[in-house]
Coordinates of N, CA and C in Angstrom, one line a residue:
M1 N -7.7 -6.1 10.5 CA -6.7 -6.0 9.4 C -7.4 -6.5 8.1
A2 N -7.3 -5.8 7.0 CA -8.0 -6.2 5.8 C -7.2 -7.2 5.0
T3 N -7.3 -8.5 5.4 CA -6.6 -9.5 4.6 C -7.6 -10.6 4.2
D4 N -7.2 -11.6 3.5 CA -8.0 -12.7 3.1 C -8.1 -13.7 4.1
G5 N -7.4 -13.6 5.2 CA -7.5 -14.5 6.3 C -6.5 -15.7 6.2
T6 N -5.7 -15.8 5.1 CA -4.9 -16.9 5.0 C -3.4 -16.6 5.4
D7 N -3.1 -15.4 5.6 CA -1.7 -15.1 5.8 C -1.4 -14.2 7.1
D8 N -2.5 -14.1 7.9 CA -2.4 -13.3 9.1 C -1.8 -11.9 8.9
G9 N -2.1 -11.3 7.7 CA -1.6 -9.9 7.4 C -0.2 -9.8 7.0
K10 N 0.5 -10.9 6.8 CA 1.9 -10.9 6.4 C 2.1 -10.3 5.0
L11 N 1.2 -10.7 4.1 CA 1.3 -10.2 2.8 C 1.1 -8.7 2.7
A12 N 0.0 -8.2 3.4 CA -0.3 -6.8 3.4 C 0.9 -6.0 4.0
S13 N 1.4 -6.6 5.1 CA 2.6 -5.9 5.8 C 3.8 -5.9 4.8
H14 N 4.0 -7.0 4.1 CA 5.2 -7.0 3.2 C 5.0 -6.0 2.1
I15 N 3.9 -6.0 1.5 CA 3.6 -5.0 0.4 C 3.7 -3.6 0.9
G16 N 3.2 -3.4 2.1 CA 3.3 -2.0 2.7 C 4.8 -1.6 2.9
A17 N 5.6 -2.5 3.4 CA 7.0 -2.2 3.5 C 7.7 -1.9 2.2
R18 N 7.2 -2.7 1.1 CA 7.8 -2.4 -0.2 C 7.3 -1.0 -0.7
L19 N 6.1 -0.6 -0.4 CA 5.6 0.7 -0.8 C 6.5 1.8 -0.1
Q20 N 6.7 1.6 1.2 CA 7.6 2.6 1.9 C 9.0 2.6 1.3
A21 N 9.6 1.5 1.0 CA 10.9 1.5 0.5 C 11.0 2.1 -0.9
L22 N 10.1 1.8 -1.7 CA 10.1 2.3 -3.1 C 9.8 3.8 -3.1
R23 N 8.9 4.2 -2.2 CA 8.6 5.7 -2.1 C 9.8 6.4 -1.6
E24 N 10.4 5.9 -0.6 CA 11.6 6.6 -0.1 C 12.8 6.6 -1.1
R25 N 12.9 5.5 -1.9 CA 13.9 5.4 -2.9 C 13.9 6.6 -3.9
V26 N 12.6 7.0 -4.2 CA 12.5 8.0 -5.2 C 12.3 9.4 -4.6
G27 N 12.2 9.4 -3.2 CA 12.1 10.7 -2.5 C 10.7 11.4 -2.6
V28 N 9.7 10.6 -2.7 CA 8.3 11.1 -2.8 C 7.7 11.0 -1.4
S29 N 7.0 12.1 -1.0 CA 6.3 12.1 0.3 C 5.1 11.3 0.3
R30 N 4.7 10.9 1.5 CA 3.4 10.2 1.7 C 2.2 11.1 1.1
A31 N 2.3 12.4 1.4 CA 1.2 13.3 0.9 C 1.1 13.3 -0.6
T32 N 2.2 13.3 -1.3 CA 2.2 13.3 -2.7 C 1.7 12.0 -3.2
T33 N 2.1 10.9 -2.6 CA 1.6 9.6 -3.0 C 0.1 9.4 -2.8
A34 N -0.3 9.9 -1.6 CA -1.7 9.8 -1.3 C -2.6 10.6 -2.3
R35 N -2.1 11.8 -2.7 CA -2.8 12.6 -3.6 C -2.9 11.9 -5.0
A36 N -1.8 11.3 -5.4 CA -1.8 10.5 -6.7 C -2.9 9.5 -6.7
L37 N -3.2 8.9 -5.5 CA -4.2 7.8 -5.4 C -5.6 8.3 -5.1
G38 N -5.6 9.6 -4.8 CA -6.9 10.2 -4.4 C -7.3 9.8 -3.0
L39 N -6.3 9.6 -2.1 CA -6.5 9.2 -0.8 C -6.1 10.2 0.2
S40 N -6.5 10.1 1.5 CA -6.0 10.9 2.5 C -4.6 10.4 2.9
V41 N -3.8 11.2 3.5 CA -2.5 10.7 3.9 C -2.6 9.5 4.9
Q42 N -3.6 9.6 5.8 CA -3.9 8.5 6.7 C -4.3 7.2 6.0
A43 N -5.1 7.3 5.0 CA -5.5 6.1 4.2 C -4.3 5.5 3.5
Y44 N -3.4 6.3 2.9 CA -2.2 5.8 2.3 C -1.3 5.2 3.3
T45 N -1.1 5.8 4.5 CA -0.3 5.3 5.5 C -0.7 4.0 6.0
N46 N -2.0 3.8 6.1 CA -2.6 2.4 6.4 C -2.1 1.4 5.4
R47 N -1.9 1.7 4.2 CA -1.5 0.7 3.2 C 0.0 0.4 3.5
E48 N 0.8 1.5 3.8 CA 2.2 1.3 4.1 C 2.5 0.4 5.3
I49 N 1.6 0.6 6.3 CA 1.9 -0.2 7.5 C 1.1 -1.5 7.5
G50 N 0.4 -1.8 6.4 CA -0.2 -3.1 6.2 C -1.6 -3.3 6.9
L51 N -2.2 -2.2 7.3 CA -3.5 -2.3 7.8 C -4.6 -2.4 6.8
T52 N -4.3 -1.9 5.6 CA -5.2 -1.9 4.5 C -4.5 -2.5 3.3
E53 N -5.1 -3.4 2.6 CA -4.5 -4.0 1.4 C -4.5 -3.0 0.2
V54 N -3.5 -3.0 -0.6 CA -3.5 -2.2 -1.8 C -4.4 -2.7 -2.8
K55 N -5.3 -1.9 -3.4 CA -6.2 -2.3 -4.4 C -5.5 -2.5 -5.8
A56 N -6.1 -3.4 -6.5 CA -5.5 -3.7 -7.9 C -5.4 -2.4 -8.7
S57 N -6.4 -1.5 -8.6 CA -6.5 -0.3 -9.4 C -5.4 0.7 -9.0
E58 N -4.8 0.5 -7.8 CA -3.8 1.4 -7.3 C -2.4 1.0 -7.7
I59 N -2.2 -0.3 -8.1 CA -0.9 -0.8 -8.4 C -0.2 0.0 -9.5
L60 N -1.0 0.2 -10.6 CA -0.4 0.9 -11.8 C -0.1 2.3 -11.4
I61 N -0.9 3.0 -10.7 CA -0.7 4.3 -10.3 C 0.6 4.4 -9.4
L62 N 0.7 3.5 -8.5 CA 1.9 3.5 -7.6 C 3.2 3.2 -8.4
S63 N 3.1 2.3 -9.3 CA 4.3 2.0 -10.1 C 4.7 3.2 -10.9
G64 N 3.8 4.0 -11.3 CA 4.1 5.2 -12.1 C 4.8 6.2 -11.1
V65 N 4.2 6.4 -9.9 CA 4.7 7.4 -9.0 C 6.1 7.0 -8.5
F66 N 6.3 5.6 -8.3 CA 7.6 5.2 -7.9 C 8.6 4.8 -9.0
D67 N 8.2 5.0 -10.2 CA 9.0 4.8 -11.4 C 9.6 3.3 -11.3
C68 N 8.7 2.4 -11.2 CA 9.1 1.0 -11.1 C 8.1 0.1 -11.9
D69 N 8.5 -1.1 -12.0 CA 7.6 -2.1 -12.6 C 6.5 -2.5 -11.5
P70 N 5.3 -2.7 -11.9 CA 4.3 -3.1 -10.9 C 4.7 -4.4 -10.1
A71 N 5.5 -5.3 -10.7 CA 5.9 -6.5 -10.0 C 6.9 -6.1 -8.8
D72 N 7.5 -4.9 -8.9 CA 8.4 -4.5 -7.9 C 7.7 -4.3 -6.5
L73 N 6.4 -4.0 -6.6 CA 5.6 -3.8 -5.4 C 5.4 -5.2 -4.6
F74 N 5.6 -6.3 -5.3 CA 5.4 -7.6 -4.7 C 6.7 -8.4 -4.6
D75 N 7.8 -7.8 -4.8 CA 9.1 -8.5 -4.8 C 9.2 -9.1 -3.4
G76 N 9.4 -10.4 -3.4 CA 9.6 -11.2 -2.2 C 8.3 -11.6 -1.5
A77 N 7.2 -11.3 -2.1 CA 5.9 -11.5 -1.4 C 5.6 -13.0 -1.2
V78 N 6.1 -13.8 -2.1 CA 5.9 -15.3 -2.0 C 6.5 -15.8 -0.7
L79 N 7.6 -15.2 -0.3 CA 8.3 -15.6 0.9 C 7.5 -15.1 2.1
A80 N 6.8 -14.0 2.0 CA 6.0 -13.4 3.1 C 4.8 -14.3 3.4
A81 N 4.2 -14.8 2.3 CA 2.9 -15.5 2.4 C 3.0 -16.7 1.4
P82 N 3.7 -17.7 1.6 CA 3.9 -18.7 0.6 C 2.7 -19.5 0.2
G83 N 1.7 -19.6 1.1 CA 0.5 -20.4 0.8 C 0.8 -21.9 0.9
P84 N -0.1 -22.8 0.5 CA 0.0 -24.2 0.7 C 0.9 -24.9 -0.2
D85 N 1.2 -24.3 -1.4 CA 2.0 -25.0 -2.4 C 3.5 -24.7 -2.2
T86 N 4.2 -25.5 -1.5 CA 5.6 -25.1 -1.2 C 6.5 -25.6 -2.3
G87 N 6.1 -26.6 -3.1 CA 7.0 -27.0 -4.2 C 7.2 -26.0 -5.2
A88 N 6.1 -25.6 -5.9 CA 6.1 -24.6 -6.9 C 6.3 -23.2 -6.3
G89 N 5.9 -23.0 -5.0 CA 6.1 -21.8 -4.3 C 7.6 -21.4 -4.2
A90 N 8.4 -22.4 -4.0 CA 9.9 -22.1 -3.9 C 10.4 -21.5 -5.2
A91 N 9.9 -22.0 -6.4 CA 10.4 -21.5 -7.7 C 9.8 -20.1 -7.9
R92 N 8.5 -19.9 -7.5 CA 7.9 -18.5 -7.6 C 8.6 -17.5 -6.7
A93 N 9.2 -18.0 -5.6 CA 9.8 -17.1 -4.7 C 11.0 -16.3 -5.3
F94 N 11.6 -16.9 -6.3 CA 12.7 -16.3 -7.0 C 12.4 -15.7 -8.3
A95 N 11.1 -15.6 -8.6 CA 10.7 -15.1 -9.9 C 11.1 -13.6 -10.1
G96 N 10.9 -12.8 -9.1 CA 11.3 -11.4 -9.1 C 12.8 -11.3 -9.3
E97 N 13.6 -12.1 -8.6 CA 15.0 -12.0 -8.7 C 15.5 -12.4 -10.1
A98 N 14.8 -13.5 -10.6 CA 15.2 -14.0 -11.9 C 14.9 -13.0 -13.0
E99 N 13.7 -12.3 -12.8 CA 13.4 -11.3 -13.8 C 14.4 -10.1 -13.8
D100 N 14.7 -9.7 -12.6 CA 15.7 -8.6 -12.5 C 17.1 -9.0 -13.0
F101 N 17.5 -10.3 -12.7 CA 18.8 -10.8 -13.2 C 18.7 -10.8 -14.8
L102 N 17.7 -11.2 -15.4 CA 17.6 -11.2 -16.8 C 17.6 -9.8 -17.4
R103 N 16.9 -8.9 -16.7 CA 17.0 -7.5 -17.2 C 18.4 -7.0 -17.2
Q104 N 19.1 -7.3 -16.1 CA 20.5 -6.8 -16.0 C 21.4 -7.5 -17.0
L105 N 21.2 -8.8 -17.2 CA 22.0 -9.5 -18.2 C 21.8 -9.0 -19.6
A106 N 20.5 -8.6 -19.9 CA 20.2 -8.1 -21.2 C 20.9 -6.7 -21.5
R107 N 21.3 -6.0 -20.4 CA 22.0 -4.8 -20.6 C 23.5 -5.0 -21.0
I108 N 24.0 -6.1 -20.8 CA 25.4 -6.4 -21.2 C 25.4 -6.7 -22.7
R109 N 26.0 -5.9 -23.4 CA 26.0 -6.0 -24.9 C 26.9 -7.0 -25.4
D110 N 28.0 -7.2 -24.8 CA 29.1 -8.1 -25.2 C 28.7 -9.6 -25.0
P111 N 28.4 -10.4 -26.0 CA 28.0 -11.8 -25.8 C 29.0 -12.6 -25.0
S112 N 30.2 -12.4 -25.2 CA 31.2 -13.1 -24.5 C 31.1 -12.8 -23.0
L113 N 31.0 -11.6 -22.6 CA 30.8 -11.2 -21.2 C 29.5 -11.8 -20.6
R114 N 28.4 -11.7 -21.4 CA 27.2 -12.3 -21.0 C 27.4 -13.8 -20.7
R115 N 28.1 -14.5 -21.6 CA 28.3 -16.0 -21.3 C 29.2 -16.2 -20.1
S116 N 30.1 -15.3 -19.8 CA 31.0 -15.4 -18.6 C 30.2 -15.2 -17.4
V117 N 29.2 -14.3 -17.4 CA 28.4 -14.0 -16.2 C 27.5 -15.3 -16.0
T118 N 27.0 -15.8 -17.0 CA 26.1 -17.1 -16.9 C 27.0 -18.2 -16.4
E119 N 28.2 -18.4 -16.9 CA 29.0 -19.4 -16.4 C 29.4 -19.2 -14.9
A120 N 29.6 -18.0 -14.5 CA 29.9 -17.7 -13.1 C 28.7 -18.1 -12.2
I121 N 27.5 -17.8 -12.7 CA 26.3 -18.2 -11.9 C 26.2 -19.7 -11.8
R122 N 26.5 -20.4 -12.9 CA 26.5 -21.8 -12.8 C 27.5 -22.4 -11.8
A123 N 28.7 -21.8 -11.9 CA 29.8 -22.2 -10.9 C 29.4 -22.0 -9.5
L124 N 28.8 -20.8 -9.2 CA 28.3 -20.5 -7.9 C 27.2 -21.5 -7.4
A125 N 26.3 -21.8 -8.3 CA 25.2 -22.8 -8.0 C 25.8 -24.2 -7.7
R126 N 26.8 -24.6 -8.5 CA 27.4 -25.9 -8.2 C 28.1 -25.9 -6.9
A127 N 28.8 -24.8 -6.6 CA 29.5 -24.7 -5.3 C 28.5 -24.7 -4.1
A128 N 27.4 -24.1 -4.3 CA 26.3 -24.1 -3.3 C 25.8 -25.5 -3.1
D129 N 25.6 -26.2 -4.2 CA 25.1 -27.6 -4.1 C 26.1 -28.5 -3.3
E130 N 27.4 -28.3 -3.6 CA 28.4 -29.1 -2.9 C 28.5 -28.8 -1.4
T131 N 28.2 -27.6 -1.0 CA 28.3 -27.3 0.4 C 27.0 -27.6 1.2
A132 N 25.9 -27.9 0.5 CA 24.6 -28.1 1.1 C 24.5 -29.5 1.7

């Protein structure tokens, strides 16, 4: 398995699963995706199943094919391979969710409604703290 040896292939497998989910979401075939990357279908499939790591040069191409942000390819990756830094790693684990939340919040044009959403999140967090 082509990994850096620190995560037993979990990161490559996680990213591969994200590739498959994003590809299926937009209804693109493996053959079309492989062609966009200049790969054989088998070489691309190896990326989806986590046998081969996705190259940095492929990330932008894939995000274009899947009509997503490059960060979407790594959503949840910190949870798959958190590494030795668990303190800061916990905060990074939610970075993708936080970014998505802020994107969605920015779509709400009414300032009063935005404040209400923020207050609701705070109330939910307080309730979660109380039950923990």
